[in-house]
C-alpha positions as a Markdown table, in Angstrom:
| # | Residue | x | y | z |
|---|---|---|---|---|
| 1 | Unk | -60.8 | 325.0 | 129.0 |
| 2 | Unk | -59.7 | 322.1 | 127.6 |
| 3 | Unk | -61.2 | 318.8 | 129.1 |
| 4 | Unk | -58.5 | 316.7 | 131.2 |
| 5 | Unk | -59.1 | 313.1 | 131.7 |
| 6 | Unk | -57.9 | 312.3 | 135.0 |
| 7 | Unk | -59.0 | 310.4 | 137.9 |
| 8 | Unk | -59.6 | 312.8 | 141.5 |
| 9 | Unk | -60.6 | 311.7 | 144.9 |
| 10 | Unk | -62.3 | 313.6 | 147.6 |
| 11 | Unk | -61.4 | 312.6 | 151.1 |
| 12 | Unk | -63.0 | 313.9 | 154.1 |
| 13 | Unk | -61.4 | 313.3 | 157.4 |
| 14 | Unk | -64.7 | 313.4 | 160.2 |
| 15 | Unk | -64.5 | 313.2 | 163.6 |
| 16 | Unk | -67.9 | 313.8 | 165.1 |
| 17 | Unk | -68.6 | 316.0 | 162.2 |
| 18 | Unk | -72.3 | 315.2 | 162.0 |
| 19 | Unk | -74.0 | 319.1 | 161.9 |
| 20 | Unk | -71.4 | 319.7 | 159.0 |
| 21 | Unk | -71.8 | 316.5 | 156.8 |
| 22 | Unk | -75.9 | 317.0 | 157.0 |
| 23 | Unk | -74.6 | 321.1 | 156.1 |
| 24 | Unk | -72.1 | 320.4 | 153.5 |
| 25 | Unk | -72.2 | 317.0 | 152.1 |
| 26 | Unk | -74.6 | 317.9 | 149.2 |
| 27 | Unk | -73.4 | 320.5 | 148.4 |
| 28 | Unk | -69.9 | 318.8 | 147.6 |
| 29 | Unk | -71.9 | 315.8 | 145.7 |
| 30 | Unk | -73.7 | 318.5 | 143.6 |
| 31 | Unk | -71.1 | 320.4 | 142.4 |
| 32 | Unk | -67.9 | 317.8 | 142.4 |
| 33 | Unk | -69.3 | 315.6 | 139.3 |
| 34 | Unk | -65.5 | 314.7 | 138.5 |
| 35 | Unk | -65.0 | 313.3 | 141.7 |
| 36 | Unk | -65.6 | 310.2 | 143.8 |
| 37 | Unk | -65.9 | 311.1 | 147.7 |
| 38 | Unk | -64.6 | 309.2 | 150.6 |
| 39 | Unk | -65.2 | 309.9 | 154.3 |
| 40 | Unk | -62.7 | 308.9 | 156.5 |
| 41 | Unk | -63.8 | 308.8 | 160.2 |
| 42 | Unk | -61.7 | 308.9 | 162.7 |
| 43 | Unk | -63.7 | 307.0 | 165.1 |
| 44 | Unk | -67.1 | 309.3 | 165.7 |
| 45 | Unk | -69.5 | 308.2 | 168.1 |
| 46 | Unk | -72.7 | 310.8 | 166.8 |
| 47 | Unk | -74.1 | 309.0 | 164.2 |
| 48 | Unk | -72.4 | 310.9 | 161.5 |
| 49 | Unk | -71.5 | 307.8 | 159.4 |
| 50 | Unk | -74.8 | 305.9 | 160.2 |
| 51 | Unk | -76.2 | 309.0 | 158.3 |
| 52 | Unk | -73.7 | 309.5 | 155.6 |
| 53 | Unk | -74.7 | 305.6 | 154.8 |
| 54 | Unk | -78.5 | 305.7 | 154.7 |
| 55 | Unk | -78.4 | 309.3 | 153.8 |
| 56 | Unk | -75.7 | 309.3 | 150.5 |
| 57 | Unk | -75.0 | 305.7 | 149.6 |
| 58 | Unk | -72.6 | 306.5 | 146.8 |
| 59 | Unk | -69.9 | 308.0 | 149.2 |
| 60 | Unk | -67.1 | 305.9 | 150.0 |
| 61 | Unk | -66.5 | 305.9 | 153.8 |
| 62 | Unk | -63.7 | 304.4 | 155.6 |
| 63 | Unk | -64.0 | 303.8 | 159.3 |
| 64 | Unk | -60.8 | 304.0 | 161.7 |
| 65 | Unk | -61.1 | 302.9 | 165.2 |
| 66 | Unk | -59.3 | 305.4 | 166.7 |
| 67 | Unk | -58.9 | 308.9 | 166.5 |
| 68 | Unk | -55.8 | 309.0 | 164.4 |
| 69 | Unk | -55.9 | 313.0 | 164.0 |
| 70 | Unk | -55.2 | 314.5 | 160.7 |
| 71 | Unk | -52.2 | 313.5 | 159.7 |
| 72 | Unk | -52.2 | 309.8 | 160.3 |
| 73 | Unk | -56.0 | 309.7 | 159.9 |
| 74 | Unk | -55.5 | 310.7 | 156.1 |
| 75 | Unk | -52.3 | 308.9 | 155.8 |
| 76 | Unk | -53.5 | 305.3 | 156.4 |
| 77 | Unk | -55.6 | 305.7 | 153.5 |
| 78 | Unk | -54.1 | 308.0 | 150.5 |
| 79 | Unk | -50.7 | 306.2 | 151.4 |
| 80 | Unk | -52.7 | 303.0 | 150.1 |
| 81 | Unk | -54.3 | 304.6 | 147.4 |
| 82 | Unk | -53.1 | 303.5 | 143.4 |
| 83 | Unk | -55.8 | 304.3 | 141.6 |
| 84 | Unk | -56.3 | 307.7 | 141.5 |
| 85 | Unk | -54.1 | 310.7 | 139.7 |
| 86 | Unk | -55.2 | 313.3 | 142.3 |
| 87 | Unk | -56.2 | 313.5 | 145.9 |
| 88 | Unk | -58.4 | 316.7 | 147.3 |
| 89 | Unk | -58.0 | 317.0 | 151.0 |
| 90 | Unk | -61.0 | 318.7 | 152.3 |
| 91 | Unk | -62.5 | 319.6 | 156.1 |
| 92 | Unk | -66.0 | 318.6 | 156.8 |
| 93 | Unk | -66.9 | 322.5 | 157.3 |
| 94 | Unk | -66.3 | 323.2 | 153.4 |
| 95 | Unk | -69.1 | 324.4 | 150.4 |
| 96 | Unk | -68.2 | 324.4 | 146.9 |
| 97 | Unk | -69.2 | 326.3 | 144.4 |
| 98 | Unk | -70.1 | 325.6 | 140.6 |
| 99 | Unk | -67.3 | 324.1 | 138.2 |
| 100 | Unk | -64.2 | 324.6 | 141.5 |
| 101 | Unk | -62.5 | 321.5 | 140.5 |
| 102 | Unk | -62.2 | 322.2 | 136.8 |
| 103 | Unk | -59.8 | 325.5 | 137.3 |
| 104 | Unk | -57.4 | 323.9 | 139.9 |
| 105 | Unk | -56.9 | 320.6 | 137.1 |
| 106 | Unk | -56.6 | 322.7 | 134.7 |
| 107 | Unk | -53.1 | 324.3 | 137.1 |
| 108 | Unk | -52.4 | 321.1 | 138.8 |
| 109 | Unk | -51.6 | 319.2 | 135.2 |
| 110 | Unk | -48.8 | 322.0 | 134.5 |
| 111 | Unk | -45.2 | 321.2 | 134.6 |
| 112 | Unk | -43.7 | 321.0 | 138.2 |
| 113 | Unk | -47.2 | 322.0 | 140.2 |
| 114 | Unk | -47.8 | 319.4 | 142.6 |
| 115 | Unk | -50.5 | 321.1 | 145.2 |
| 116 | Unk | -53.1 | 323.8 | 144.4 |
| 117 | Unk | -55.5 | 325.4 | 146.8 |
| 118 | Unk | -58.5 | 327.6 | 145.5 |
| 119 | Unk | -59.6 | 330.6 | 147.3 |
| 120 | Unk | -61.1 | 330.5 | 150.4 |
| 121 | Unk | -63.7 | 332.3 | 151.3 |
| 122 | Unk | -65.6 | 332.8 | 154.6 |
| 123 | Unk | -69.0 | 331.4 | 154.6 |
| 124 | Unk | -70.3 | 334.1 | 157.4 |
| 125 | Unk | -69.3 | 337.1 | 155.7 |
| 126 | Unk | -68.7 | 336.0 | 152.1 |
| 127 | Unk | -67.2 | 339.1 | 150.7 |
| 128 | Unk | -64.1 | 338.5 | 153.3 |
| 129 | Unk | -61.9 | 336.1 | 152.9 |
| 130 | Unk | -60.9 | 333.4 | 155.2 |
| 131 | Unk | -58.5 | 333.2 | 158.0 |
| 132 | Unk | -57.6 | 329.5 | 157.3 |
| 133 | Unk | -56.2 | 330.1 | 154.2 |
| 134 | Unk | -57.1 | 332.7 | 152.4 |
| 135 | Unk | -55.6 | 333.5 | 149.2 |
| 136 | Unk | -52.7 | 331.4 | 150.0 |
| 137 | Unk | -49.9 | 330.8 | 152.4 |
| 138 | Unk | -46.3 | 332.4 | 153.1 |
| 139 | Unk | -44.1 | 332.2 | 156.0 |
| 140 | Unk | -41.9 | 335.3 | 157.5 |
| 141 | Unk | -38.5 | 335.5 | 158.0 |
| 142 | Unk | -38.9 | 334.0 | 161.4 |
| 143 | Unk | -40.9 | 331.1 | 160.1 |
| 144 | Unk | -44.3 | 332.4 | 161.0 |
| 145 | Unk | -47.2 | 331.5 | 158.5 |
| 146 | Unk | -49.5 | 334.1 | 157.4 |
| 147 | Unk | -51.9 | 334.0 | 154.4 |
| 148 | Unk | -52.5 | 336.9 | 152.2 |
| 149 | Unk | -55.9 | 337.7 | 152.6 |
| 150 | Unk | -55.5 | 337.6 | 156.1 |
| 151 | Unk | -53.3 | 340.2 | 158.9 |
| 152 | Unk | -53.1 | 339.3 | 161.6 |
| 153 | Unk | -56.7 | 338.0 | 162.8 |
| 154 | Unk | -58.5 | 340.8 | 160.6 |
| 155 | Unk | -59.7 | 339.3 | 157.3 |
| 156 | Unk | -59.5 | 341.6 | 154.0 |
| 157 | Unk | -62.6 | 342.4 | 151.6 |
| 158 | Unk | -62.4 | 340.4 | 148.5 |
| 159 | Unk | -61.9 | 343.8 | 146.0 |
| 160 | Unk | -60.2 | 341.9 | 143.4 |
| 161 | Unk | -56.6 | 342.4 | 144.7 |
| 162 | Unk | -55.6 | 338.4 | 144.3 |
| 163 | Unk | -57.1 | 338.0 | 141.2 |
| 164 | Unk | -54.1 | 336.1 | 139.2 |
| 165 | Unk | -53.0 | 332.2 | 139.9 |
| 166 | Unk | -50.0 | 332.8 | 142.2 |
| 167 | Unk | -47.1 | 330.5 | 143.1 |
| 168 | Unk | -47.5 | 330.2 | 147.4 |
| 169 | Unk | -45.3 | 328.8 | 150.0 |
| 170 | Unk | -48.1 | 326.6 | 151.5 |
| 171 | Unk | -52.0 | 325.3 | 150.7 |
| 172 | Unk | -54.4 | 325.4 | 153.7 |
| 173 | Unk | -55.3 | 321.8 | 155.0 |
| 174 | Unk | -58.8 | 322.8 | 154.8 |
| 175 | Unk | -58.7 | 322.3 | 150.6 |
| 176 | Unk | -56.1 | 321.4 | 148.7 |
| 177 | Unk | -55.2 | 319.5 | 145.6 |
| 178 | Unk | -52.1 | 317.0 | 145.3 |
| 179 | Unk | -51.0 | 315.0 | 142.8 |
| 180 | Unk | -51.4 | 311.5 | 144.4 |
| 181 | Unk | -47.3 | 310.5 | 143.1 |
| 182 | Unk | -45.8 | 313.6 | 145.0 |
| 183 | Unk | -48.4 | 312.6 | 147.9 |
| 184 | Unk | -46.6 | 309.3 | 148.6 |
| 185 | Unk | -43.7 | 310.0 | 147.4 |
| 186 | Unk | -43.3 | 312.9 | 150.6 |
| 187 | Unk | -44.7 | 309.4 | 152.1 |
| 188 | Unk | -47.8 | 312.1 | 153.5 |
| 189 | Unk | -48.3 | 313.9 | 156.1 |
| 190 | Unk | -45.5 | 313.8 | 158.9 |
| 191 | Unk | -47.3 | 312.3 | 161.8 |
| 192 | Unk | -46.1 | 314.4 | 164.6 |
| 193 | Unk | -48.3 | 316.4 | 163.5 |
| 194 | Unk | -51.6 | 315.4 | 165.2 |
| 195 | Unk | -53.6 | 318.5 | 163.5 |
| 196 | Unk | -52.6 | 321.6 | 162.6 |
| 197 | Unk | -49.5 | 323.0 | 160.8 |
| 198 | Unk | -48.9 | 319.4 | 158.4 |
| 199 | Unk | -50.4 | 321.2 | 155.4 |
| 200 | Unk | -47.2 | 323.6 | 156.0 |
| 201 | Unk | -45.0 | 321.2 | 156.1 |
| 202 | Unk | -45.8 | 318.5 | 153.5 |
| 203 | Unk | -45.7 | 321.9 | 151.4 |
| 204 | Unk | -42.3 | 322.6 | 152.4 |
| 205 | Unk | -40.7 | 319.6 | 151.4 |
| 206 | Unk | -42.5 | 319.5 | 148.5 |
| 207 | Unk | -40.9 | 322.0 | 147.5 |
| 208 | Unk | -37.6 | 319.8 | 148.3 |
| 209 | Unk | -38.7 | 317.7 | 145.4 |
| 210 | Unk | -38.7 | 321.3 | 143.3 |
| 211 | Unk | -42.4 | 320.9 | 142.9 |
| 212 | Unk | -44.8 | 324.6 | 143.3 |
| 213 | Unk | -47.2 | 325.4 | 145.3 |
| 214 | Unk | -50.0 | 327.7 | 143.9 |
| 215 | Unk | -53.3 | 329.6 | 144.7 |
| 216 | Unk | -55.9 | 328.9 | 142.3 |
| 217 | Unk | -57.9 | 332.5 | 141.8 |
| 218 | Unk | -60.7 | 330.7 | 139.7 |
| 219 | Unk | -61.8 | 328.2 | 142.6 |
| 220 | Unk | -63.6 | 329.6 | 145.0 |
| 221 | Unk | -65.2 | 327.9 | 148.3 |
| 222 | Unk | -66.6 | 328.8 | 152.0 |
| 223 | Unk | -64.9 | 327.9 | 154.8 |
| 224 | Unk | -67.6 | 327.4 | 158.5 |
């Protein structure tokens, strides 16, 4: 794979997230060598950032002092951001595996892909894949969201079956990779959206802008 020279973030919104940074946090460091990371609280009150600072000094943390929810807790800081090529958007309940970033650049940098999710894995039963997300998002005729990888609440057996990098309708909020242009240009997240359903939307007008939306089949993380 050939080497792309391009400048990623990881942000982490946290709100009281404390058991999952001491879980997780590590493990992102470890295996995200490309990346800085950046923890934005949204005002936690269980120590979680005190830790984060004693605990993992290089980590970038940026304290709100309310709890802005998802949307406007991550747009008050990538809507500021000019210095990086690509944002990752990642829960506090997420481990990586070995060389994930790598295969989603690689898609990301092709012409008119502007947000890339890996595959999504459930970290209790890690043969299954997850309900947030899956192998990527669609939405039905009557505008319900489903992932495949997913039916209803049962989650299917990783067999091999999405294999292939696969143009989607929508990334799960829980990982996903946006070029940081297409990021502000949507001007980010729509914040009537407290939590839940943004990562749908910011893909559907992405799509406005005729940009795709893929699954990455090479990336794979757990999902708590």
């Amino acid at each position: 794979m050939e080497k792309i020279n391009k400048k990623i973030g990881i942000f982490i919104l946290n709100y009281n997230g404390l058991k999952w940074i001491k879980k997780n946090l590590h493990n992102i460091i470890l295996n995200s060598p490309q990346a800085t990371i950046t923890i934005i609280d949204n005002n936690s009150h269980d120590s979680s950032i005190e830790y984060v600072k004693s605990t993992f000094p290089s980590v970038n943390i940026v304290e709100h002092r309310k709890n802005y929810g998802f949307a406007k807790g991550y747009n008050k800081v990538l809507l500021k951001n000019v210095d990086l090529d690509y944002f990752v958007i990642m829960n506090n309940d997420i481990m990586v595996t070995k060389n994930w970033i790598n295969p989603i650049l690689d898609l990301i940098t092709k012409q008119n892909i502007g947000i890339v999710q890996p595959k999504i894995m459930n970290s209790q039963q890690r043969e299954y894949f997850d309900y947030a997300g899956g192998a990527g998002g669609f939405i039905d005729i009557l505008g319900i969201p489903f992932c495949k990888g997913r039916i209803m609440n049962n989650m299917e057996k990783d067999s091999g079956q999405y294999q292939k990098n696969t143009n989607i309708f929508w990334a799960s909020g829980c990982c996903f990779m946006i070029d940081r242009f297409l990021f502000q240009d949507l001007n980010g997240f729509d914040e009537d959206f407290f939590m839940h359903q943004e990562e749908i939307d910011l893909c559907w007008r992405a799509q406005s802008l005729n940009k795709e939306i893929y699954y990455c089949a090479e990336s794979t993380i757990y999902h708590h």
